[in-house]
mmCIF file of C-alpha atoms and ligand atoms in Angstrom:
data_model
loop_
_atom_site.group_PDB
_atom_site.id
_atom_site.type_symbol
_atom_site.label_atom_id
_atom_site.label_comp_id
_atom_site.label_asym_id
_atom_site.label_seq_id
_atom_site.Cartn_x
_atom_site.Cartn_y
_atom_site.Cartn_z
ATOM 1 C CA MET T 1 149.046 -31.466 92.551
ATOM 2 C CA PRO T 2 152.101 -29.368 91.759
ATOM 3 C CA PRO T 3 151.040 -25.869 90.391
ATOM 4 C CA VAL T 4 151.111 -25.710 86.571
ATOM 5 C CA ILE T 5 151.723 -22.251 84.878
ATOM 6 C CA GLN T 6 151.203 -21.409 81.527
ATOM 7 C CA ILE T 7 153.388 -18.701 79.917
ATOM 8 C CA ARG T 8 153.301 -17.597 76.242
ATOM 9 C CA VAL T 9 156.577 -16.869 74.866
ATOM 10 C CA SER T 10 156.760 -13.374 73.510
ATOM 11 C CA PRO T 11 159.300 -12.104 70.943
ATOM 12 C CA THR T 12 160.939 -10.347 73.732
ATOM 13 C CA ASP T 13 161.801 -13.534 75.280
ATOM 14 C CA CYS T 14 163.693 -14.541 72.269
ATOM 15 C CA ASP T 15 167.085 -14.257 71.047
ATOM 16 C CA GLY T 16 168.071 -13.434 67.521
ATOM 17 C CA LEU T 17 167.220 -16.755 66.134
ATOM 18 C CA GLY T 18 163.740 -16.249 67.589
ATOM 19 C CA HIS T 19 164.143 -18.877 70.353
ATOM 20 C CA VAL T 20 164.073 -18.582 73.956
ATOM 21 C CA GLY T 21 167.731 -18.649 75.018
ATOM 22 C CA GLN T 22 169.394 -19.790 78.172
ATOM 23 C CA LYS T 23 169.289 -16.531 79.949
ATOM 24 C CA GLN T 24 165.717 -15.730 79.237
ATOM 25 C CA PHE T 25 164.552 -19.193 80.169
ATOM 26 C CA ALA T 26 166.071 -18.744 83.560
ATOM 27 C CA ALA T 27 164.130 -15.468 83.586
ATOM 28 C CA LEU T 28 160.930 -17.617 82.674
ATOM 29 C CA PHE T 29 161.529 -20.360 85.207
ATOM 30 C CA ASP T 30 161.694 -17.634 88.010
ATOM 31 C CA ARG T 31 158.628 -16.131 86.650
ATOM 32 C CA ALA T 32 156.468 -19.387 86.800
ATOM 33 C CA LEU T 33 157.717 -20.024 90.507
ATOM 34 C CA TRP T 34 156.626 -16.692 91.356
ATOM 35 C CA GLU T 35 153.338 -16.841 89.304
ATOM 36 C CA ALA T 36 152.784 -20.136 91.140
ATOM 37 C CA LEU T 37 153.456 -18.557 94.634
ATOM 38 C CA GLY T 38 151.026 -15.628 93.582
ATOM 39 C CA ASN T 39 148.305 -18.001 92.940
ATOM 40 C CA GLY T 40 148.995 -19.700 96.263
ATOM 41 C CA PRO T 41 150.286 -18.127 99.397
ATOM 42 C CA GLY T 42 151.104 -14.709 97.701
ATOM 43 C CA VAL T 43 154.401 -13.408 96.309
ATOM 44 C CA ASP T 44 155.012 -11.736 99.613
ATOM 45 C CA VAL T 45 155.100 -15.056 101.433
ATOM 46 C CA PHE T 46 158.720 -15.079 102.225
ATOM 47 C CA ALA T 47 158.837 -11.122 103.165
ATOM 48 C CA ARG T 48 155.839 -11.809 105.525
ATOM 49 C CA HIS T 49 158.042 -14.323 107.535
ATOM 50 C CA GLY T 50 161.010 -12.166 107.463
ATOM 51 C CA VAL T 51 163.119 -14.417 105.006
ATOM 52 C CA TRP T 52 164.325 -14.303 101.519
ATOM 53 C CA PRO T 53 164.923 -16.964 99.338
ATOM 54 C CA VAL T 54 168.509 -16.846 97.258
ATOM 55 C CA VAL T 55 169.573 -19.550 94.668
ATOM 56 C CA ARG T 56 172.548 -21.438 95.828
ATOM 57 C CA ARG T 57 172.701 -23.735 92.809
ATOM 58 C CA VAL T 58 171.007 -24.128 89.391
ATOM 59 C CA SER T 59 171.137 -26.880 86.630
ATOM 60 C CA ALA T 60 169.030 -26.682 83.497
ATOM 61 C CA GLU T 61 168.793 -28.816 80.538
ATOM 62 C CA PHE T 62 167.156 -27.936 77.389
ATOM 63 C CA HIS T 63 165.369 -30.492 74.954
ATOM 64 C CA ALA T 64 163.517 -28.472 72.223
ATOM 65 C CA ALA T 65 163.437 -25.176 70.831
ATOM 66 C CA THR T 66 160.610 -22.942 71.796
ATOM 67 C CA PRO T 67 159.858 -20.097 69.131
ATOM 68 C CA ALA T 68 157.895 -17.008 70.064
ATOM 69 C CA GLY T 69 154.146 -17.621 70.175
ATOM 70 C CA SER T 70 154.659 -21.069 71.909
ATOM 71 C CA MET T 71 152.460 -21.787 75.094
ATOM 72 C CA LEU T 72 154.516 -23.405 77.742
ATOM 73 C CA ASP T 73 153.286 -25.457 80.742
ATOM 74 C CA PHE T 74 155.862 -24.791 83.719
ATOM 75 C CA THR T 75 155.324 -27.383 86.587
ATOM 76 C CA THR T 76 157.250 -26.763 89.935
ATOM 77 C CA THR T 77 157.817 -29.464 92.374
ATOM 78 C CA LEU T 78 159.648 -29.547 95.541
ATOM 79 C CA THR T 79 162.055 -32.271 95.697
ATOM 80 C CA GLN T 80 163.865 -31.960 98.694
ATOM 81 C CA LEU T 81 163.113 -29.977 101.644
ATOM 82 C CA GLY T 82 165.945 -29.107 104.473
ATOM 83 C CA LYS T 83 165.585 -26.989 107.360
ATOM 84 C CA THR T 84 166.423 -23.951 105.700
ATOM 85 C CA SER T 85 166.865 -25.044 102.011
ATOM 86 C CA LEU T 86 164.517 -26.293 99.563
ATOM 87 C CA THR T 87 165.219 -27.954 95.982
ATOM 88 C CA LEU T 88 162.666 -27.290 93.348
ATOM 89 C CA GLN T 89 162.448 -29.153 89.954
ATOM 90 C CA GLN T 90 160.922 -27.306 87.179
ATOM 91 C CA THR T 91 159.700 -28.892 84.001
ATOM 92 C CA VAL T 92 158.477 -27.159 80.838
ATOM 93 C CA ARG T 93 156.272 -28.779 78.383
ATOM 94 C CA MET T 94 154.589 -27.504 75.225
ATOM 95 C CA HIS T 95 151.160 -26.764 76.016
ATOM 96 C CA ALA T 96 149.806 -28.719 73.131
ATOM 97 C CA GLY T 97 151.369 -32.139 72.972
ATOM 98 C CA GLN T 98 153.251 -32.101 76.100
ATOM 99 C CA ASP T 99 156.657 -32.543 74.768
ATOM 100 C CA LEU T 100 159.311 -31.846 77.388
ATOM 101 C CA VAL T 101 161.184 -28.936 76.303
ATOM 102 C CA ALA T 102 163.286 -27.837 79.219
ATOM 103 C CA GLU T 103 163.959 -28.871 82.920
ATOM 104 C CA ALA T 104 165.686 -27.242 85.763
ATOM 105 C CA GLU T 105 166.717 -27.992 89.229
ATOM 106 C CA THR T 106 167.193 -24.903 91.878
ATOM 107 C CA VAL T 107 168.547 -25.266 95.279
ATOM 108 C CA TRP T 108 167.187 -21.992 97.187
ATOM 109 C CA VAL T 109 168.587 -21.289 100.716
ATOM 110 C CA CYS T 110 166.234 -19.048 102.939
ATOM 111 C CA LEU T 111 168.118 -16.191 104.487
ATOM 112 C CA GLY T 112 167.009 -14.034 107.554
ATOM 113 C CA ARG T 113 167.450 -10.253 107.904
ATOM 114 C CA ASP T 114 170.943 -10.797 109.407
ATOM 115 C CA GLY T 115 171.777 -12.528 105.996
ATOM 116 C CA ALA T 116 172.020 -15.894 108.061
ATOM 117 C CA PRO T 117 170.238 -19.087 107.029
ATOM 118 C CA ALA T 118 166.662 -19.171 108.257
ATOM 119 C CA PRO T 119 163.876 -21.915 108.415
ATOM 120 C CA VAL T 120 161.698 -22.343 105.383
ATOM 121 C CA PRO T 121 158.382 -20.921 106.169
ATOM 122 C CA ASP T 122 155.723 -23.545 107.000
ATOM 123 C CA GLU T 123 153.440 -21.995 104.326
ATOM 124 C CA ILE T 124 155.814 -22.768 101.636
ATOM 125 C CA ARG T 125 156.147 -26.233 102.889
ATOM 126 C CA SER T 126 152.643 -26.859 102.759
ATOM 127 C CA PHE T 127 151.926 -24.974 99.576
ATOM 128 C CA LEU T 128 154.419 -26.948 97.696
ATOM 129 C CA GLY T 129 153.616 -29.975 99.803
ATOM 130 C CA ALA T 130 157.069 -31.659 100.709
ATOM 131 C CA ARG T 131 156.526 -35.201 99.307
ATOM 132 C CA PRO T 132 153.185 -35.294 98.080
ATOM 133 C CA SER T 133 153.626 -32.728 95.651
ATOM 134 C CA VAL T 134 156.040 -34.657 93.786
ATOM 135 C CA ARG T 135 153.958 -37.413 93.347
ATOM 136 C CA ALA T 136 152.409 -36.090 89.981
ATOM 137 C CA GLY T 137 154.057 -35.494 86.848
ATOM 138 C CA ALA T 138 156.058 -37.535 84.314
ATOM 139 C CA PHE T 139 156.415 -40.304 86.995
ATOM 140 C CA GLN T 140 154.319 -41.956 89.394
ATOM 141 C CA HIS T 141 154.347 -42.939 93.103
ATOM 142 C CA LEU T 142 153.571 -46.640 93.836
ATOM 143 C CA LEU T 143 153.336 -47.807 97.343
ATOM 144 C CA VAL T 144 156.034 -50.554 97.088
ATOM 145 C CA ASN T 145 156.547 -52.619 100.219
ATOM 146 C CA ASP T 146 154.729 -49.759 102.454
ATOM 147 C CA VAL T 147 157.310 -47.213 100.634
ATOM 148 C CA ALA T 148 156.100 -44.619 98.136
ATOM 149 C CA THR T 149 158.306 -45.445 95.459
ATOM 150 C CA ALA T 150 158.926 -43.122 92.398
ATOM 151 C CA VAL T 151 158.920 -44.868 89.314
ATOM 152 C CA ASP T 152 158.827 -43.948 85.473
ATOM 153 C CA VAL T 153 157.087 -46.511 83.252
ATOM 154 C CA GLN T 154 157.152 -46.040 79.493
ATOM 155 C CA GLY T 155 156.103 -47.944 76.373
ATOM 156 C CA ASP T 156 154.752 -51.407 75.856
ATOM 157 C CA GLY T 157 156.351 -54.725 74.938
ATOM 158 C CA MET T 158 159.362 -56.718 76.622
ATOM 159 C CA ALA T 159 159.939 -55.387 80.365
ATOM 160 C CA VAL T 160 163.146 -54.025 80.913
ATOM 161 C CA LEU T 161 163.839 -53.033 84.569
ATOM 162 C CA PHE T 162 166.233 -50.123 84.958
ATOM 163 C CA ILE T 163 168.024 -50.133 88.437
ATOM 164 C CA HIS T 164 170.254 -47.146 89.107
ATOM 165 C CA GLY T 165 173.226 -46.943 91.314
ATOM 166 C CA PHE T 166 174.602 -45.299 94.469
ATOM 167 C CA PRO T 167 173.811 -42.660 95.453
ATOM 168 C CA LEU T 168 171.752 -41.538 92.300
ATOM 169 C CA ASP T 169 168.418 -41.950 90.910
ATOM 170 C CA ARG T 170 166.292 -43.249 88.109
ATOM 171 C CA THR T 171 167.184 -40.098 86.113
ATOM 172 C CA VAL T 172 170.783 -41.739 85.076
ATOM 173 C CA TRP T 173 168.883 -43.455 82.614
ATOM 174 C CA ARG T 174 166.944 -40.399 81.363
ATOM 175 C CA HIS T 175 168.729 -40.191 77.946
ATOM 176 C CA VAL T 176 169.333 -43.880 77.570
ATOM 177 C CA ILE T 177 165.586 -44.948 77.852
ATOM 178 C CA PRO T 178 163.790 -42.798 75.297
ATOM 179 C CA PRO T 179 165.290 -44.318 72.239
ATOM 180 C CA LEU T 180 164.633 -47.928 73.374
ATOM 181 C CA THR T 181 161.085 -47.818 72.034
ATOM 182 C CA GLY T 182 158.958 -51.065 71.660
ATOM 183 C CA ARG T 183 159.673 -52.270 75.270
ATOM 184 C CA ARG T 184 157.911 -51.666 78.545
ATOM 185 C CA ARG T 185 161.028 -49.666 80.168
ATOM 186 C CA ILE T 186 160.499 -49.259 83.915
ATOM 187 C CA ALA T 187 162.857 -47.115 86.075
ATOM 188 C CA PRO T 188 162.377 -46.827 89.833
ATOM 189 C CA ASP T 189 164.078 -44.674 92.498
ATOM 190 C CA LEU T 190 165.219 -47.219 95.119
ATOM 191 C CA ARG T 191 163.817 -46.631 98.354
ATOM 192 C CA GLY T 192 165.457 -43.933 100.076
ATOM 193 C CA LEU T 193 167.009 -42.338 96.875
ATOM 194 C CA GLY T 194 165.673 -39.693 94.323
ATOM 195 C CA LEU T 195 161.973 -39.205 94.875
ATOM 196 C CA SER T 196 161.054 -42.196 96.912
ATOM 197 C CA ASP T 197 160.391 -42.010 100.320
ATOM 198 C CA ALA T 198 163.560 -42.635 102.811
ATOM 199 C CA PRO T 199 162.235 -44.781 106.067
ATOM 200 C CA ALA T 200 164.637 -44.732 108.761
ATOM 201 C CA SER T 201 165.759 -48.222 108.445
ATOM 202 C CA GLY T 202 164.948 -51.139 106.329
ATOM 203 C CA TYR T 203 167.841 -51.038 103.737
ATOM 204 C CA SER T 204 169.741 -53.807 102.602
ATOM 205 C CA ILE T 205 170.406 -55.517 98.786
ATOM 206 C CA PRO T 206 167.876 -58.296 99.546
ATOM 207 C CA GLN T 207 165.241 -55.491 100.327
ATOM 208 C CA TYR T 208 165.876 -53.720 97.334
ATOM 209 C CA ALA T 209 165.603 -56.707 95.454
ATOM 210 C CA ASP T 210 162.411 -57.621 97.121
ATOM 211 C CA ASP T 211 161.038 -54.096 96.450
ATOM 212 C CA MET T 212 161.829 -54.506 92.788
ATOM 213 C CA VAL T 213 159.884 -57.785 92.538
ATOM 214 C CA ALA T 214 157.072 -56.292 94.389
ATOM 215 C CA LEU T 215 157.151 -53.252 91.851
ATOM 216 C CA LEU T 216 157.136 -55.904 89.032
ATOM 217 C CA ASP T 217 153.969 -57.555 90.743
ATOM 218 C CA LEU T 218 152.437 -54.176 91.098
ATOM 219 C CA LEU T 219 152.867 -53.598 87.307
ATOM 220 C CA GLY T 220 151.746 -57.076 86.289
ATOM 221 C CA VAL T 221 155.175 -58.104 84.890
ATOM 222 C CA GLU T 222 155.988 -61.600 85.138
ATOM 223 C CA SER T 223 159.739 -61.425 84.110
ATOM 224 C CA CYS T 224 161.901 -58.665 82.792
ATOM 225 C CA ILE T 225 165.484 -58.041 81.503
ATOM 226 C CA ALA T 226 167.222 -56.532 84.653
ATOM 227 C CA CYS T 227 169.673 -53.608 83.860
ATOM 228 C CA GLY T 228 171.627 -52.630 86.722
ATOM 229 C CA LEU T 229 174.087 -49.863 87.234
ATOM 230 C CA SER T 230 176.674 -50.802 89.795
ATOM 231 C CA MET T 231 174.553 -50.798 92.950
ATOM 232 C CA GLY T 232 171.566 -51.541 90.642
ATOM 233 C CA GLY T 233 173.848 -54.569 89.488
ATOM 234 C CA TYR T 234 174.113 -55.753 93.134
ATOM 235 C CA VAL T 235 170.324 -55.864 93.373
ATOM 236 C CA ALA T 236 170.022 -57.534 89.928
ATOM 237 C CA PHE T 237 172.240 -60.319 91.135
ATOM 238 C CA ASP T 238 170.212 -60.831 94.277
ATOM 239 C CA MET T 239 167.216 -61.026 92.200
ATOM 240 C CA VAL T 240 168.718 -63.775 89.984
ATOM 241 C CA ARG T 241 169.797 -65.498 93.204
ATOM 242 C CA ARG T 242 166.295 -65.382 94.772
ATOM 243 C CA TYR T 243 163.825 -64.820 91.882
ATOM 244 C CA PRO T 244 165.276 -66.379 89.016
ATOM 245 C CA GLU T 245 161.712 -66.959 87.325
ATOM 246 C CA ARG T 246 161.625 -63.288 87.364
ATOM 247 C CA ILE T 247 164.785 -62.553 85.330
ATOM 248 C CA ALA T 248 164.806 -63.152 81.606
ATOM 249 C CA GLY T 249 167.980 -61.318 80.870
ATOM 250 C CA LEU T 250 170.596 -59.262 82.565
ATOM 251 C CA ILE T 251 172.760 -56.128 81.708
ATOM 252 C CA LEU T 252 175.252 -55.319 84.149
ATOM 253 C CA VAL T 253 176.599 -51.782 83.757
ATOM 254 C CA ASN T 254 179.913 -50.728 85.703
ATOM 255 C CA SER T 255 179.193 -53.496 88.269
ATOM 256 C CA ARG T 256 180.697 -56.317 89.819
ATOM 257 C CA ALA T 257 179.785 -59.732 91.724
ATOM 258 C CA GLU T 258 182.002 -59.691 94.863
ATOM 259 C CA GLY T 259 181.202 -58.317 98.127
ATOM 260 C CA ASP T 260 183.067 -55.702 100.001
ATOM 261 C CA GLY T 261 186.561 -56.642 101.444
ATOM 262 C CA PRO T 262 187.625 -55.194 104.862
ATOM 263 C CA ALA T 263 189.119 -51.993 103.083
ATOM 264 C CA ALA T 264 185.866 -51.177 101.268
ATOM 265 C CA ARG T 265 183.775 -52.059 104.537
ATOM 266 C CA ASP T 266 185.984 -49.501 106.259
ATOM 267 C CA ALA T 267 185.374 -46.802 103.680
ATOM 268 C CA ARG T 268 181.611 -47.277 103.803
ATOM 269 C CA ASP T 269 181.966 -46.734 107.550
ATOM 270 C CA GLU T 270 183.781 -43.412 106.944
ATOM 271 C CA MET T 271 181.358 -42.422 104.207
ATOM 272 C CA ILE T 272 178.478 -43.134 106.645
ATOM 273 C CA ARG T 273 180.147 -40.856 109.357
ATOM 274 C CA MET T 274 180.588 -38.356 106.959
ATOM 275 C CA VAL T 275 177.236 -38.017 105.715
ATOM 276 C CA GLU T 276 175.885 -38.119 109.158
ATOM 277 C CA GLN T 277 178.220 -35.365 110.607
ATOM 278 C CA GLU T 278 179.004 -33.088 107.413
ATOM 279 C CA GLY T 279 175.781 -33.828 105.049
ATOM 280 C CA THR T 280 175.731 -35.288 101.588
ATOM 281 C CA GLY T 281 177.782 -32.229 100.065
ATOM 282 C CA ALA T 282 180.870 -33.563 101.448
ATOM 283 C CA LEU T 283 179.913 -37.026 100.083
ATOM 284 C CA ALA T 284 179.501 -35.305 96.519
ATOM 285 C CA ASP T 285 182.949 -33.846 96.836
ATOM 286 C CA LEU T 286 184.344 -37.165 97.544
ATOM 287 C CA LEU T 287 182.598 -39.178 94.885
ATOM 288 C CA VAL T 288 182.227 -36.925 91.793
ATOM 289 C CA PRO T 289 185.756 -37.076 90.913
ATOM 290 C CA LYS T 290 185.658 -40.760 91.552
ATOM 291 C CA LEU T 291 182.406 -41.504 89.438
ATOM 292 C CA LEU T 292 183.083 -39.653 86.375
ATOM 293 C CA ALA T 293 186.191 -40.091 83.946
ATOM 294 C CA PRO T 294 188.529 -37.250 84.159
ATOM 295 C CA GLU T 295 187.848 -36.069 80.661
ATOM 296 C CA SER T 296 184.082 -35.977 81.558
ATOM 297 C CA GLN T 297 184.691 -33.787 84.629
ATOM 298 C CA THR T 298 186.223 -30.948 82.425
ATOM 299 C CA ALA T 299 184.434 -31.549 78.976
ATOM 300 C CA MET T 300 180.991 -32.195 80.522
ATOM 301 C CA PRO T 301 180.114 -29.444 83.047
ATOM 302 C CA PRO T 302 176.045 -30.301 83.014
ATOM 303 C CA VAL T 303 176.915 -33.780 83.886
ATOM 304 C CA VAL T 304 179.213 -33.018 86.796
ATOM 305 C CA GLU T 305 176.498 -30.633 87.926
ATOM 306 C CA ARG T 306 173.837 -33.296 87.632
ATOM 307 C CA VAL T 307 175.768 -36.036 89.706
ATOM 308 C CA ARG T 308 176.725 -33.387 92.180
ATOM 309 C CA THR T 309 172.893 -32.274 92.419
ATOM 310 C CA MET T 310 171.727 -36.054 92.592
ATOM 311 C CA ILE T 311 174.269 -36.856 95.684
ATOM 312 C CA GLU T 312 173.599 -33.449 97.465
ATOM 313 C CA SER T 313 169.709 -33.788 97.410
ATOM 314 C CA ALA T 314 169.870 -37.726 98.267
ATOM 315 C CA PRO T 315 168.137 -37.993 101.561
ATOM 316 C CA PRO T 316 170.702 -38.699 104.214
ATOM 317 C CA ALA T 317 168.749 -41.674 105.786
ATOM 318 C CA GLY T 318 168.572 -43.232 102.130
ATOM 319 C CA VAL T 319 172.414 -42.651 101.412
ATOM 320 C CA THR T 320 173.598 -44.245 104.776
ATOM 321 C CA GLY T 321 171.006 -47.022 104.380
ATOM 322 C CA ALA T 322 172.476 -47.713 101.055
ATOM 323 C CA LEU T 323 175.770 -47.766 102.184
ATOM 324 C CA ARG T 324 175.120 -50.168 104.858
ATOM 325 C CA ALA T 325 173.221 -52.381 102.318
ATOM 326 C CA MET T 326 176.309 -52.388 100.309
ATOM 327 C CA LYS T 327 178.758 -52.929 103.209
ATOM 328 C CA GLU T 328 176.669 -56.095 103.980
ATOM 329 C CA ARG T 329 175.911 -57.339 100.624
ATOM 330 C CA PRO T 330 175.943 -60.982 99.789
ATOM 331 C CA ASP T 331 178.930 -61.986 97.419
ATOM 332 C CA ALA T 332 177.517 -62.981 94.206
ATOM 333 C CA SER T 333 180.735 -64.477 92.723
ATOM 334 C CA ASP T 334 179.031 -67.989 93.019
ATOM 335 C CA LEU T 335 176.332 -67.108 90.822
ATOM 336 C CA LEU T 336 178.219 -66.037 87.924
ATOM 337 C CA GLY T 337 178.940 -69.503 86.300
ATOM 338 C CA ARG T 338 175.367 -70.699 86.849
ATOM 339 C CA ILE T 339 173.787 -67.591 85.203
ATOM 340 C CA ALA T 340 171.553 -68.928 82.574
ATOM 341 C CA VAL T 341 169.955 -66.061 80.922
ATOM 342 C CA PRO T 342 171.367 -63.960 78.050
ATOM 343 C CA THR T 343 173.654 -61.373 79.849
ATOM 344 C CA LEU T 344 175.512 -58.137 78.570
ATOM 345 C CA VAL T 345 178.114 -56.522 80.587
ATOM 346 C CA ILE T 346 179.135 -53.061 79.949
ATOM 347 C CA ALA T 347 182.200 -51.286 81.002
ATOM 348 C CA GLY T 348 183.401 -47.499 81.045
ATOM 349 C CA ARG T 349 187.053 -47.520 79.696
ATOM 350 C CA GLU T 350 187.986 -44.972 82.261
ATOM 351 C CA ASP T 351 186.045 -46.363 85.235
ATOM 352 C CA GLN T 352 187.947 -45.680 88.625
ATOM 353 C CA LEU T 353 186.071 -47.875 90.688
ATOM 354 C CA ILE T 354 185.805 -51.065 88.825
ATOM 355 C CA PRO T 355 188.604 -51.628 86.387
ATOM 356 C CA VAL T 356 187.972 -52.676 82.944
ATOM 357 C CA ASP T 357 189.753 -56.032 83.513
ATOM 358 C CA HIS T 358 187.668 -56.747 86.409
ATOM 359 C CA ALA T 359 184.567 -56.208 84.391
ATOM 360 C CA ARG T 360 185.960 -58.218 81.458
ATOM 361 C CA SER T 361 186.666 -61.249 83.845
ATOM 362 C CA MET T 362 183.327 -61.106 85.238
ATOM 363 C CA ALA T 363 181.885 -61.459 81.516
ATOM 364 C CA ALA T 364 184.148 -64.176 80.802
ATOM 365 C CA MET T 365 183.036 -66.223 83.856
ATOM 366 C CA ILE T 366 179.196 -65.836 82.764
ATOM 367 C CA PRO T 367 178.192 -68.448 80.165
ATOM 368 C CA GLY T 368 177.831 -66.843 76.718
ATOM 369 C CA ALA T 369 177.967 -63.077 78.159
ATOM 370 C CA GLN T 370 178.534 -60.423 75.715
ATOM 371 C CA PHE T 371 181.102 -57.865 76.869
ATOM 372 C CA THR T 372 181.021 -53.979 75.513
ATOM 373 C CA LEU T 373 183.497 -51.524 76.568
ATOM 374 C CA ILE T 374 182.438 -47.792 76.094
ATOM 375 C CA PRO T 375 185.053 -45.352 75.487
ATOM 376 C CA GLY T 376 184.947 -41.781 76.933
ATOM 377 C CA ALA T 377 183.007 -42.862 80.055
ATOM 378 C CA GLY T 378 184.041 -43.706 83.610
ATOM 379 C CA HIS T 379 181.728 -45.137 86.274
ATOM 380 C CA LEU T 380 178.694 -43.612 85.172
ATOM 381 C CA VAL T 381 178.257 -44.723 81.496
ATOM 382 C CA PRO T 382 174.439 -43.984 81.139
ATOM 383 C CA LEU T 383 175.175 -40.262 82.046
ATOM 384 C CA GLU T 384 178.538 -39.765 80.269
ATOM 385 C CA GLN T 385 177.879 -41.705 77.067
ATOM 386 C CA PRO T 386 174.083 -42.152 76.694
ATOM 387 C CA GLY T 387 173.854 -42.721 73.089
ATOM 388 C CA PRO T 388 176.234 -45.249 72.806
ATOM 389 C CA THR T 389 175.084 -46.872 76.069
ATOM 390 C CA SER T 390 171.500 -46.908 74.622
ATOM 391 C CA ARG T 391 172.472 -48.220 71.182
ATOM 392 C CA VAL T 392 174.329 -51.294 72.981
ATOM 393 C CA ILE T 393 171.403 -52.077 75.041
ATOM 394 C CA GLY T 394 169.080 -51.739 72.060
ATOM 395 C CA GLU T 395 171.114 -54.305 69.986
ATOM 396 C CA PHE T 396 171.151 -56.649 72.780
ATOM 397 C CA LEU T 397 167.446 -56.234 73.441
ATOM 398 C CA ASP T 398 166.846 -56.522 69.596
ATOM 399 C CA ALA T 399 168.928 -59.906 69.566
ATOM 400 C CA LEU T 400 166.785 -61.418 72.387
ATOM 401 C CA ALA T 401 163.545 -60.315 70.761
HETATM 402 C C1 MLT J 501 177.423 -47.262 92.469
HETATM 403 O O1 MLT J 501 177.868 -46.577 91.390
HETATM 404 O O2 MLT J 501 176.437 -47.791 92.604
HETATM 405 C C2 MLT J 501 178.433 -47.520 93.545
HETATM 406 O O3 MLT J 501 179.840 -47.058 93.270
HETATM 407 C C3 MLT J 501 178.600 -48.948 93.925
HETATM 408 C C4 MLT J 501 179.501 -49.055 95.038
HETATM 409 O O4 MLT J 501 179.893 -48.179 95.665
HETATM 410 O O5 MLT J 501 179.997 -50.177 95.484
#
């Protein structure tokens, strides 16, 4: 289990309005971590090993106010472990009621006495427990086709399966899913991405589709509305082709049906080389400007940071696996005219990867499909415009019901 630390908000933690402000929250996140270490290997665990952790990157999101006197539960989980760095995710919930009030992701690097990066002490690894520790919390891990797969399942009713894009994770839907009450919302991390395990091999679009169907089996879901973002759409198409009885409706978000042409395949090879030789940070530098609309890049720093962190912390084996899977993916164009379930196509007006006209023509080829254009968004509408995205999906689902 990840360590849970309770901290009561004192008046000295609060700003003039009587709430914990951003700066004070950073201090509380820090305190919760050191308290957790104090209850485990000791606050001197780094010093004992001759290293010191320094923060390389922090991103935080705040969801609710926390007045003085509130008792907060801080949970710290290790989500990514490198040789010299570790990524910690901290969530804060109200002790009574468990409402989520804030979350933060922090990348730490261990430095030796000479100031150079040094290995993360084994004691820290075993205390925070690389993969097992993240198996508790708001999501669960299920063994899907022998891969520990992180999945959020919320609510009851018609099942809606949210499949994220590349090289992201289920949290792209974080602000889209909560308003869609009255449905069973299922959001997994595909194998190799997010907090799912990343086997060395075994990546293909049909394999992801098999995983999704195995997940539905485990959850006792006979059929679902498959909602796929970009690569998630490629997976949804494969489910339509090979498991039509499991798909009652389709939502294609910033996606397309064609397979890769020669130039796209070369670009995949170049990205594989980049990740293998330079790491996921280089991939983030390349992709962030393409994934987000130019305006989102200047006006939405937390979204930029979130996307960057997701890419940087994605396991390299999962990232290169996904690139090979997309490069080899089957062309789904032949399916379009034969799709017999209600379909919604959503496009971002500023999508630099899949032009609007392309998405519009795809919708026109699917019998009866509805097309919606979301302004103020690029390739990642669920992150750039979560409110409108959620509303459009909600209206589509209401009409099905
Ligand atoms: C995605 O967002 O999933 C990717 O852009 C898909 C792709 O690279 O084809």
